[in-house]
Amino acid sequence: MAAIAAAAASLSTLNLSRTSVILPRCHLRRAITSSLSSATTELGAKFAAPAPKPKSKSHKPSPREDSEPYIPWTVNDDESGAVTLKTTPSERFLRAVANESTQRKKKKEDRGSGGKDKPRVPTAEPKYSKAARRFYNERFREPPQRLAKVLAAAGVASRRSSEELIFQGKVTVNGSVCNTPQTRVDPAKDIIYVNGGRLAKKLPPKVYFALNKPKGYICSAGEKETKSALSLLDDFMKTWTKRNPGTPKPRLFTVGRLDVNTTGLIIVTNDGEFANQISHPSSNLSKEYIASISGAVSKRQLIAISEGAVVEGVHCTPDLVELLSRQPDIPRARLRIVVHEGRNHEVRELVKNAGLQMHSLKRVRIGAFRLPTDLG
């Protein structure tokens, strides 16, 4: 029945009139089947899109619902005393609330501990006992020293220049001007100012250097037109702060002097007492020199040197005069001369007084210390 109804529908769609040609049965079947297939394709099921839901109106909260409730605060001005209306409390009120909260916490802690004090943490015992510190102070700690000596040891200036600074009133000790270089002071306890600058409490340590002074260098500092033997230690002094943090630089000076043409051993230190013991003639410390002579040296000339000569108004006699043996690599004659007074140009005056011409002079020993072979 469904097929017949579909065929009738297809025929109606063809709009066949009575004058139309009637097709045979086979053609009719073919037409019906073709119309059925086309009808099934046209009758495909399609679902319409769901209808959109009506948009719900969003609820906009009123500004009063989101914002915090407005609480007015009356604040008194501390200076003028005027009363103003503000939205926040005063700082004094906030501090009072904070203090009250901290006091409550403390009371709770005290109640929890039963009102008993907490046990104290034991402090560390001193590193050294009183007896050990007293022994060190009596045996090894330096006693108070003269003010001029302390300034020189701290590197302010030489001892004579330090005395001049004291006489000029440029040095104060514990807030008072000191005009006496002999005043005993302790840098670790006394407050010392020089030209408005505070003197370090810790003095630099004692240092000692042995230099092989080349020719052309002088032994005094402060002269810019010539080379100083102290400039040979510039590299060492530049790294002093890095190697000794917190310790002031030592003020170095040479022990005694060698003239610009004399080479050899020279001691550099910042220990004034040690330098005085070595350089002063009363110490009788022997010093050995090697003198190269131009020309031959006779026995008579050796005797003349050993008899001595007048140097700076004082007759100086050498301890030893010896003619060294010839060496193939050294063409000139050499004399070994040992003196103990160490006056200025003493060896040169002895050689000159004997009628000899000196080519070069080198100091190789001071006391028991001899110039190391690796220094030439």
C-alpha positions as a Markdown table, in Angstrom:
| # | Residue | x | y | z |
|---|---|---|---|---|
| 1 | Met | 0.0 | 0.0 | 0.0 |
| 2 | Ala | 2.8 | 2.3 | 0.7 |
| 3 | Ala | 4.4 | 1.6 | -2.7 |
| 4 | Ile | 1.1 | 2.3 | -4.4 |
| 5 | Ala | 0.6 | 5.6 | -2.5 |
| 6 | Ala | 4.1 | 6.6 | -3.4 |
| 7 | Ala | 3.5 | 5.8 | -7.0 |
| 8 | Ala | 0.4 | 7.8 | -7.0 |
| 9 | Ala | 2.2 | 10.7 | -5.5 |
| 10 | Ser | 4.9 | 10.4 | -8.2 |
| 11 | Leu | 2.3 | 10.4 | -10.9 |
| 12 | Ser | 0.7 | 13.4 | -9.5 |
| 13 | Thr | 4.0 | 15.1 | -9.5 |
| 14 | Leu | 4.4 | 14.3 | -13.2 |
| 15 | Asn | 1.1 | 16.2 | -14.0 |
| 16 | Leu | 0.1 | 13.6 | -16.7 |
| 17 | Ser | -3.0 | 14.5 | -18.6 |
| 18 | Arg | -5.2 | 12.3 | -20.4 |
| 19 | Thr | -3.6 | 13.2 | -23.8 |
| 20 | Ser | -0.3 | 12.0 | -22.6 |
| 21 | Val | 1.2 | 8.8 | -23.9 |
| 22 | Ile | 0.7 | 5.8 | -21.7 |
| 23 | Leu | 3.9 | 3.9 | -21.2 |
| 24 | Pro | 4.2 | 0.2 | -21.0 |
| 25 | Arg | 4.2 | -1.7 | -17.7 |
| 26 | Cys | 7.9 | -2.1 | -17.7 |
| 27 | His | 8.5 | 1.5 | -18.2 |
| 28 | Leu | 6.0 | 2.2 | -15.5 |
| 29 | Arg | 7.8 | 0.1 | -13.0 |
| 30 | Arg | 11.1 | 1.8 | -13.9 |
| 31 | Ala | 9.5 | 5.2 | -13.5 |
| 32 | Ile | 8.0 | 4.1 | -10.1 |
| 33 | Thr | 11.2 | 2.8 | -8.8 |
| 34 | Ser | 13.1 | 5.8 | -9.9 |
| 35 | Ser | 10.5 | 8.1 | -8.3 |
| 36 | Leu | 10.7 | 6.0 | -5.1 |
| 37 | Ser | 14.4 | 6.4 | -4.9 |
| 38 | Ser | 14.2 | 10.2 | -5.5 |
| 39 | Ala | 11.4 | 10.4 | -3.0 |
| 40 | Thr | 13.4 | 8.7 | -0.3 |
| 41 | Thr | 16.3 | 11.1 | -0.9 |
| 42 | Glu | 14.1 | 14.1 | -0.7 |
| 43 | Leu | 12.5 | 12.9 | 2.5 |
| 44 | Gly | 15.8 | 12.9 | 4.5 |
| 45 | Ala | 15.2 | 13.8 | 8.2 |
| 46 | Lys | 16.7 | 17.1 | 9.4 |
| 47 | Phe | 16.6 | 18.5 | 12.9 |
| 48 | Ala | 16.2 | 22.1 | 13.5 |
| 49 | Ala | 18.7 | 23.9 | 15.9 |
| 50 | Pro | 17.4 | 24.4 | 19.4 |
| 51 | Ala | 15.8 | 27.6 | 20.2 |
| 52 | Pro | 18.1 | 30.0 | 22.1 |
| 53 | Lys | 17.3 | 30.4 | 25.8 |
| 54 | Pro | 16.3 | 33.8 | 26.8 |
| 55 | Lys | 19.2 | 35.7 | 28.4 |
| 56 | Ser | 18.8 | 36.2 | 32.1 |
| 57 | Lys | 19.4 | 39.7 | 33.2 |
| 58 | Ser | 22.6 | 39.9 | 35.4 |
| 59 | His | 22.2 | 41.2 | 38.8 |
| 60 | Lys | 24.2 | 44.3 | 39.3 |
| 61 | Pro | 25.0 | 44.8 | 43.0 |
| 62 | Ser | 24.5 | 48.2 | 44.3 |
| 63 | Pro | 27.7 | 50.1 | 45.2 |
| 64 | Arg | 26.8 | 50.0 | 48.8 |
| 65 | Glu | 26.7 | 46.2 | 48.8 |
| 66 | Asp | 30.4 | 45.8 | 47.6 |
| 67 | Ser | 32.0 | 48.6 | 49.6 |
| 68 | Glu | 32.7 | 48.4 | 53.2 |
| 69 | Pro | 30.5 | 50.2 | 55.6 |
| 70 | Tyr | 31.5 | 53.7 | 56.1 |
| 71 | Ile | 32.7 | 54.4 | 59.7 |
| 72 | Pro | 33.6 | 57.9 | 60.6 |
| 73 | Trp | 36.5 | 58.7 | 62.9 |
| 74 | Thr | 36.9 | 61.8 | 64.8 |
| 75 | Val | 40.6 | 62.6 | 65.1 |
| 76 | Asn | 42.1 | 65.3 | 67.3 |
| 77 | Asp | 45.1 | 67.2 | 65.9 |
| 78 | Asp | 48.0 | 67.1 | 68.5 |
| 79 | Glu | 49.3 | 70.6 | 67.5 |
| 80 | Ser | 46.2 | 72.7 | 66.9 |
| 81 | Gly | 43.7 | 70.6 | 68.9 |
| 82 | Ala | 41.1 | 70.8 | 66.1 |
| 83 | Val | 38.7 | 67.9 | 65.6 |
| 84 | Thr | 38.5 | 66.5 | 62.1 |
| 85 | Leu | 36.4 | 63.7 | 60.5 |
| 86 | Lys | 38.4 | 60.9 | 58.8 |
| 87 | Thr | 37.7 | 57.5 | 57.3 |
| 88 | Thr | 40.7 | 55.9 | 59.1 |
| 89 | Pro | 41.7 | 55.9 | 62.8 |
| 90 | Ser | 44.6 | 58.0 | 64.0 |
| 91 | Glu | 48.2 | 56.6 | 64.2 |
| 92 | Arg | 48.2 | 57.0 | 68.0 |
| 93 | Phe | 45.1 | 54.8 | 68.2 |
| 94 | Leu | 46.7 | 52.1 | 66.0 |
| 95 | Arg | 49.9 | 52.1 | 68.1 |
| 96 | Ala | 47.9 | 51.7 | 71.3 |
| 97 | Val | 46.1 | 48.7 | 69.8 |
| 98 | Ala | 49.4 | 47.1 | 68.7 |
| 99 | Asn | 50.9 | 47.6 | 72.1 |
| 100 | Glu | 47.9 | 46.1 | 73.8 |
| 101 | Ser | 48.1 | 43.0 | 71.6 |
| 102 | Thr | 51.8 | 42.5 | 72.3 |
| 103 | Gln | 51.2 | 42.8 | 76.1 |
| 104 | Arg | 48.5 | 40.2 | 75.9 |
| 105 | Lys | 50.8 | 37.8 | 74.1 |
| 106 | Lys | 53.4 | 38.3 | 76.8 |
| 107 | Lys | 50.9 | 37.7 | 79.6 |
| 108 | Lys | 49.9 | 34.4 | 77.9 |
| 109 | Glu | 53.5 | 33.3 | 77.6 |
| 110 | Asp | 54.1 | 34.1 | 81.3 |
| 111 | Arg | 51.0 | 32.1 | 82.3 |
| 112 | Gly | 52.1 | 29.2 | 80.2 |
| 113 | Ser | 55.6 | 29.2 | 81.8 |
| 114 | Gly | 54.1 | 29.4 | 85.2 |
| 115 | Gly | 55.6 | 32.9 | 85.9 |
| 116 | Lys | 59.1 | 31.5 | 86.1 |
| 117 | Asp | 62.0 | 33.2 | 84.4 |
| 118 | Lys | 63.6 | 31.3 | 81.5 |
| 119 | Pro | 67.0 | 29.8 | 82.2 |
| 120 | Arg | 69.8 | 32.1 | 81.1 |
| 121 | Val | 72.1 | 30.9 | 78.4 |
| 122 | Pro | 75.6 | 30.5 | 79.8 |
| 123 | Thr | 78.1 | 32.9 | 78.3 |
| 124 | Ala | 81.3 | 31.6 | 76.8 |
| 125 | Glu | 84.3 | 31.5 | 79.1 |
| 126 | Pro | 87.2 | 33.9 | 78.3 |
| 127 | Lys | 89.8 | 32.6 | 75.9 |
| 128 | Tyr | 92.6 | 33.2 | 78.4 |
| 129 | Ser | 92.6 | 33.2 | 82.1 |
| 130 | Lys | 93.4 | 36.3 | 84.2 |
| 131 | Ala | 96.8 | 34.8 | 85.1 |
| 132 | Ala | 97.7 | 34.2 | 81.5 |
| 133 | Arg | 96.6 | 37.8 | 80.5 |
| 134 | Arg | 98.6 | 39.2 | 83.4 |
| 135 | Phe | 101.7 | 37.2 | 82.4 |
| 136 | Tyr | 101.4 | 38.4 | 78.8 |
| 137 | Asn | 101.0 | 42.0 | 79.8 |
| 138 | Glu | 104.0 | 41.9 | 82.1 |
| 139 | Arg | 106.4 | 40.0 | 79.8 |
| 140 | Phe | 105.4 | 40.7 | 76.2 |
| 141 | Arg | 103.1 | 43.7 | 76.0 |
| 142 | Glu | 105.0 | 46.9 | 75.2 |
| 143 | Pro | 104.8 | 49.6 | 77.9 |
| 144 | Pro | 103.6 | 53.1 | 77.1 |
| 145 | Gln | 106.1 | 54.8 | 74.8 |
| 146 | Arg | 107.1 | 58.4 | 74.0 |
| 147 | Leu | 104.7 | 60.3 | 71.8 |
| 148 | Ala | 107.2 | 61.1 | 69.1 |
| 149 | Lys | 108.2 | 57.5 | 68.9 |
| 150 | Val | 104.6 | 56.3 | 68.6 |
| 151 | Leu | 104.0 | 58.8 | 65.7 |
| 152 | Ala | 107.1 | 57.7 | 63.9 |
| 153 | Ala | 106.2 | 54.0 | 64.3 |
| 154 | Ala | 102.7 | 54.7 | 63.0 |
| 155 | Gly | 104.1 | 56.1 | 59.8 |
| 156 | Val | 103.1 | 59.7 | 60.4 |
| 157 | Ala | 106.6 | 61.1 | 59.9 |
| 158 | Ser | 110.2 | 60.6 | 61.0 |
| 159 | Arg | 111.0 | 61.1 | 64.6 |
| 160 | Arg | 112.4 | 64.6 | 64.1 |
| 161 | Ser | 109.4 | 65.6 | 62.0 |
| 162 | Ser | 107.0 | 64.1 | 64.6 |
| 163 | Glu | 108.7 | 66.2 | 67.3 |
| 164 | Glu | 108.1 | 69.3 | 65.1 |
| 165 | Leu | 104.5 | 68.5 | 64.7 |
| 166 | Ile | 104.2 | 68.1 | 68.5 |
| 167 | Phe | 105.9 | 71.5 | 69.1 |
| 168 | Gln | 103.5 | 73.2 | 66.6 |
| 169 | Gly | 100.5 | 72.0 | 68.6 |
| 170 | Lys | 99.1 | 69.7 | 65.9 |
| 171 | Val | 98.9 | 66.7 | 68.1 |
| 172 | Thr | 96.2 | 66.0 | 70.7 |
| 173 | Val | 96.1 | 63.3 | 73.3 |
| 174 | Asn | 92.7 | 62.5 | 74.8 |
| 175 | Gly | 91.3 | 65.8 | 73.7 |
| 176 | Ser | 94.1 | 68.0 | 75.0 |
| 177 | Val | 96.9 | 69.5 | 72.9 |
| 178 | Cys | 100.3 | 67.9 | 73.8 |
| 179 | Asn | 103.5 | 69.9 | 73.3 |
| 180 | Thr | 105.9 | 67.4 | 74.9 |
| 181 | Pro | 107.4 | 64.7 | 72.7 |
| 182 | Gln | 108.5 | 62.7 | 75.8 |
| 183 | Thr | 104.8 | 62.2 | 76.9 |
| 184 | Arg | 104.2 | 58.5 | 77.5 |
| 185 | Val | 101.1 | 57.2 | 75.6 |
| 186 | Asp | 99.5 | 53.9 | 74.7 |
| 187 | Pro | 97.9 | 53.8 | 71.3 |
| 188 | Ala | 95.6 | 51.0 | 72.3 |
| 189 | Lys | 94.1 | 53.1 | 75.1 |
| 190 | Asp | 94.8 | 56.8 | 74.4 |
| 191 | Ile | 93.0 | 58.7 | 71.7 |
| 192 | Ile | 95.6 | 60.5 | 69.6 |
| 193 | Tyr | 94.9 | 63.0 | 66.7 |
| 194 | Val | 97.4 | 64.4 | 64.3 |
| 195 | Asn | 96.3 | 67.3 | 62.0 |
| 196 | Gly | 92.7 | 66.3 | 62.7 |
| 197 | Gly | 93.2 | 62.7 | 61.8 |
| 198 | Arg | 92.7 | 59.8 | 64.3 |
| 199 | Leu | 95.8 | 57.7 | 64.9 |
| 200 | Ala | 95.2 | 53.9 | 64.5 |
| 201 | Lys | 95.0 | 52.0 | 67.7 |
| 202 | Lys | 97.0 | 49.1 | 66.2 |
| 203 | Leu | 100.5 | 50.0 | 65.2 |
| 204 | Pro | 102.1 | 48.3 | 62.2 |
| 205 | Pro | 104.3 | 45.3 | 62.9 |
| 206 | Lys | 108.1 | 45.4 | 62.8 |
| 207 | Val | 109.4 | 44.4 | 59.3 |
| 208 | Tyr | 112.9 | 43.9 | 58.1 |
| 209 | Phe | 114.3 | 43.7 | 54.5 |
| 210 | Ala | 117.7 | 43.0 | 53.1 |
| 211 | Leu | 118.3 | 44.8 | 49.7 |
| 212 | Asn | 121.1 | 44.6 | 47.2 |
| 213 | Lys | 121.2 | 48.3 | 46.3 |
| 214 | Pro | 122.0 | 48.9 | 42.7 |
| 215 | Lys | 124.2 | 51.7 | 41.5 |
| 216 | Gly | 122.5 | 55.0 | 41.0 |
| 217 | Tyr | 120.0 | 54.7 | 43.9 |
| 218 | Ile | 120.1 | 56.8 | 47.1 |
| 219 | Cys | 119.2 | 55.7 | 50.6 |
| 220 | Ser | 117.0 | 58.7 | 51.5 |
| 221 | Ala | 113.3 | 59.2 | 50.7 |
| 222 | Gly | 111.5 | 62.3 | 49.5 |
| 223 | Glu | 113.8 | 63.4 | 46.7 |
| 224 | Lys | 112.0 | 63.1 | 43.4 |
| 225 | Glu | 114.9 | 63.9 | 41.1 |
| 226 | Thr | 116.8 | 60.7 | 41.9 |
| 227 | Lys | 115.9 | 57.1 | 42.5 |
| 228 | Ser | 115.4 | 55.9 | 46.1 |
| 229 | Ala | 116.3 | 52.4 | 47.4 |
| 230 | Leu | 112.8 | 52.3 | 49.0 |
| 231 | Ser | 111.2 | 52.4 | 45.6 |
| 232 | Leu | 112.4 | 48.8 | 45.1 |
| 233 | Leu | 109.7 | 47.8 | 47.6 |
| 234 | Asp | 106.8 | 49.6 | 45.9 |
| 235 | Asp | 105.3 | 46.3 | 44.7 |
| 236 | Phe | 105.4 | 44.9 | 48.2 |
| 237 | Met | 103.8 | 47.9 | 49.7 |
| 238 | Lys | 101.0 | 48.1 | 47.1 |
| 239 | Thr | 99.7 | 44.7 | 48.3 |
| 240 | Trp | 100.1 | 45.4 | 52.0 |
| 241 | Thr | 96.4 | 46.3 | 52.6 |
| 242 | Lys | 95.3 | 43.1 | 50.8 |
| 243 | Arg | 97.6 | 40.9 | 52.8 |
| 244 | Asn | 97.2 | 42.7 | 56.1 |
| 245 | Pro | 93.6 | 44.0 | 56.3 |
| 246 | Gly | 93.0 | 46.5 | 59.2 |
| 247 | Thr | 96.7 | 47.0 | 59.8 |
| 248 | Pro | 98.3 | 50.4 | 58.8 |
| 249 | Lys | 101.2 | 50.4 | 56.4 |
| 250 | Pro | 104.7 | 50.6 | 58.0 |
| 251 | Arg | 106.9 | 53.7 | 57.4 |
| 252 | Leu | 110.1 | 52.2 | 56.0 |
| 253 | Phe | 113.6 | 53.7 | 56.1 |
| 254 | Thr | 117.1 | 52.5 | 55.4 |
| 255 | Val | 119.5 | 51.6 | 58.2 |
| 256 | Gly | 122.5 | 53.8 | 57.6 |
| 257 | Arg | 123.3 | 55.0 | 54.1 |
| 258 | Leu | 125.3 | 54.0 | 51.0 |
| 259 | Asp | 126.3 | 56.7 | 48.6 |
| 260 | Val | 124.8 | 56.7 | 45.1 |
| 261 | Asn | 127.8 | 54.9 | 43.6 |
| 262 | Thr | 128.1 | 52.2 | 46.3 |
| 263 | Thr | 126.2 | 49.0 | 45.8 |
| 264 | Gly | 125.5 | 46.0 | 48.1 |
| 265 | Leu | 123.7 | 45.2 | 51.3 |
| 266 | Ile | 121.3 | 47.7 | 52.8 |
| 267 | Ile | 118.8 | 47.0 | 55.6 |
| 268 | Val | 115.3 | 48.5 | 55.3 |
| 269 | Thr | 113.0 | 48.4 | 58.4 |
| 270 | Asn | 110.5 | 50.4 | 60.5 |
| 271 | Asp | 112.2 | 49.5 | 63.8 |
| 272 | Gly | 113.9 | 52.6 | 65.0 |
| 273 | Glu | 115.7 | 50.9 | 68.0 |
| 274 | Phe | 117.1 | 48.2 | 65.7 |
| 275 | Ala | 118.3 | 50.7 | 63.2 |
| 276 | Asn | 120.0 | 52.8 | 65.9 |
| 277 | Gln | 121.9 | 49.7 | 67.2 |
| 278 | Ile | 123.2 | 48.9 | 63.7 |
| 279 | Ser | 124.1 | 52.4 | 62.4 |
| 280 | His | 125.4 | 54.1 | 65.5 |
| 281 | Pro | 129.3 | 54.0 | 65.7 |
| 282 | Ser | 129.1 | 53.0 | 69.4 |
| 283 | Ser | 127.6 | 49.6 | 68.5 |
| 284 | Asn | 131.0 | 48.5 | 67.1 |
| 285 | Leu | 129.2 | 46.4 | 64.5 |
| 286 | Ser | 131.6 | 45.3 | 61.8 |
| 287 | Lys | 130.8 | 45.9 | 58.1 |
| 288 | Glu | 132.7 | 44.3 | 55.2 |
| 289 | Tyr | 133.3 | 45.9 | 51.8 |
| 290 | Ile | 134.8 | 44.7 | 48.6 |
| 291 | Ala | 136.7 | 47.5 | 46.8 |
| 292 | Ser | 137.7 | 47.2 | 43.1 |
| 293 | Ile | 140.9 | 49.1 | 42.4 |
| 294 | Ser | 142.1 | 50.5 | 39.1 |
| 295 | Gly | 145.7 | 49.5 | 38.8 |
| 296 | Ala | 148.1 | 47.5 | 40.9 |
| 297 | Val | 148.1 | 47.5 | 44.7 |
| 298 | Ser | 151.5 | 47.5 | 46.5 |
| 299 | Lys | 152.3 | 46.3 | 50.0 |
| 300 | Arg | 153.1 | 49.9 | 51.0 |
| 301 | Gln | 149.6 | 51.0 | 50.0 |
| 302 | Leu | 148.1 | 48.1 | 52.0 |
| 303 | Ile | 150.0 | 49.2 | 55.1 |
| 304 | Ala | 148.8 | 52.8 | 54.5 |
| 305 | Ile | 145.2 | 51.7 | 54.4 |
| 306 | Ser | 145.6 | 49.6 | 57.6 |
| 307 | Glu | 147.1 | 52.6 | 59.5 |
| 308 | Gly | 143.8 | 54.4 | 58.9 |
| 309 | Ala | 142.9 | 58.0 | 58.0 |
| 310 | Val | 141.0 | 61.0 | 59.4 |
| 311 | Val | 137.3 | 60.9 | 58.6 |
| 312 | Glu | 135.0 | 63.7 | 59.8 |
| 313 | Gly | 137.6 | 64.9 | 62.2 |
| 314 | Val | 138.1 | 61.4 | 63.8 |
| 315 | His | 141.0 | 59.0 | 63.0 |
| 316 | Cys | 139.4 | 55.8 | 61.8 |
| 317 | Thr | 141.4 | 52.5 | 61.6 |
| 318 | Pro | 140.0 | 49.5 | 59.7 |
| 319 | Asp | 139.7 | 46.1 | 61.4 |
| 320 | Leu | 141.0 | 44.2 | 58.4 |
| 321 | Val | 142.6 | 44.9 | 55.0 |
| 322 | Glu | 143.3 | 42.0 | 52.6 |
| 323 | Leu | 144.2 | 41.8 | 49.0 |
| 324 | Leu | 142.1 | 39.1 | 47.3 |
| 325 | Ser | 143.5 | 36.7 | 44.8 |
| 326 | Arg | 143.1 | 37.4 | 41.1 |
| 327 | Gln | 140.3 | 35.7 | 39.2 |
| 328 | Pro | 140.2 | 35.2 | 35.4 |
| 329 | Asp | 136.8 | 36.8 | 35.0 |
| 330 | Ile | 137.7 | 39.9 | 37.1 |
| 331 | Pro | 140.5 | 41.9 | 35.6 |
| 332 | Arg | 140.9 | 44.4 | 38.5 |
| 333 | Ala | 142.5 | 44.0 | 41.9 |
| 334 | Arg | 140.1 | 43.7 | 44.8 |
| 335 | Leu | 140.5 | 44.6 | 48.5 |
| 336 | Arg | 138.5 | 43.2 | 51.4 |
| 337 | Ile | 138.1 | 46.0 | 54.0 |
| 338 | Val | 136.3 | 45.5 | 57.3 |
| 339 | Val | 135.4 | 48.5 | 59.4 |
| 340 | His | 133.3 | 48.9 | 62.6 |
| 341 | Glu | 132.6 | 52.6 | 62.9 |
| 342 | Gly | 130.7 | 53.0 | 59.7 |
| 343 | Arg | 131.3 | 56.7 | 59.2 |
| 344 | Asn | 130.3 | 58.5 | 56.0 |
| 345 | His | 132.6 | 57.6 | 53.1 |
| 346 | Glu | 135.0 | 55.9 | 55.5 |
| 347 | Val | 136.2 | 53.2 | 53.1 |
| 348 | Arg | 136.6 | 55.6 | 50.2 |
| 349 | Glu | 138.7 | 57.9 | 52.4 |
| 350 | Leu | 140.9 | 55.0 | 53.5 |
| 351 | Val | 141.6 | 54.0 | 49.9 |
| 352 | Lys | 142.1 | 57.6 | 48.7 |
| 353 | Asn | 144.5 | 58.3 | 51.5 |
| 354 | Ala | 146.7 | 55.4 | 50.3 |
| 355 | Gly | 147.0 | 56.9 | 46.9 |
| 356 | Leu | 144.7 | 54.3 | 45.1 |
| 357 | Gln | 141.9 | 55.0 | 42.6 |
| 358 | Met | 138.7 | 53.1 | 43.4 |
| 359 | His | 136.7 | 51.7 | 40.5 |
| 360 | Ser | 133.7 | 50.3 | 42.5 |
| 361 | Leu | 132.7 | 49.6 | 46.1 |
| 362 | Lys | 130.2 | 47.0 | 47.4 |
| 363 | Arg | 129.1 | 46.1 | 50.9 |
| 364 | Val | 128.7 | 42.4 | 51.4 |
| 365 | Arg | 128.2 | 42.0 | 55.2 |
| 366 | Ile | 126.7 | 43.7 | 58.2 |
| 367 | Gly | 127.6 | 42.0 | 61.5 |
| 368 | Ala | 126.9 | 38.3 | 61.1 |
| 369 | Phe | 124.5 | 38.8 | 58.2 |
| 370 | Arg | 126.1 | 38.4 | 54.8 |
| 371 | Leu | 124.5 | 39.4 | 51.5 |
| 372 | Pro | 122.9 | 36.2 | 50.1 |
| 373 | Thr | 124.5 | 34.8 | 47.0 |
| 374 | Asp | 121.2 | 34.9 | 45.0 |
| 375 | Leu | 121.2 | 38.7 | 45.5 |
| 376 | Gly | 124.6 | 39.1 | 43.9 |
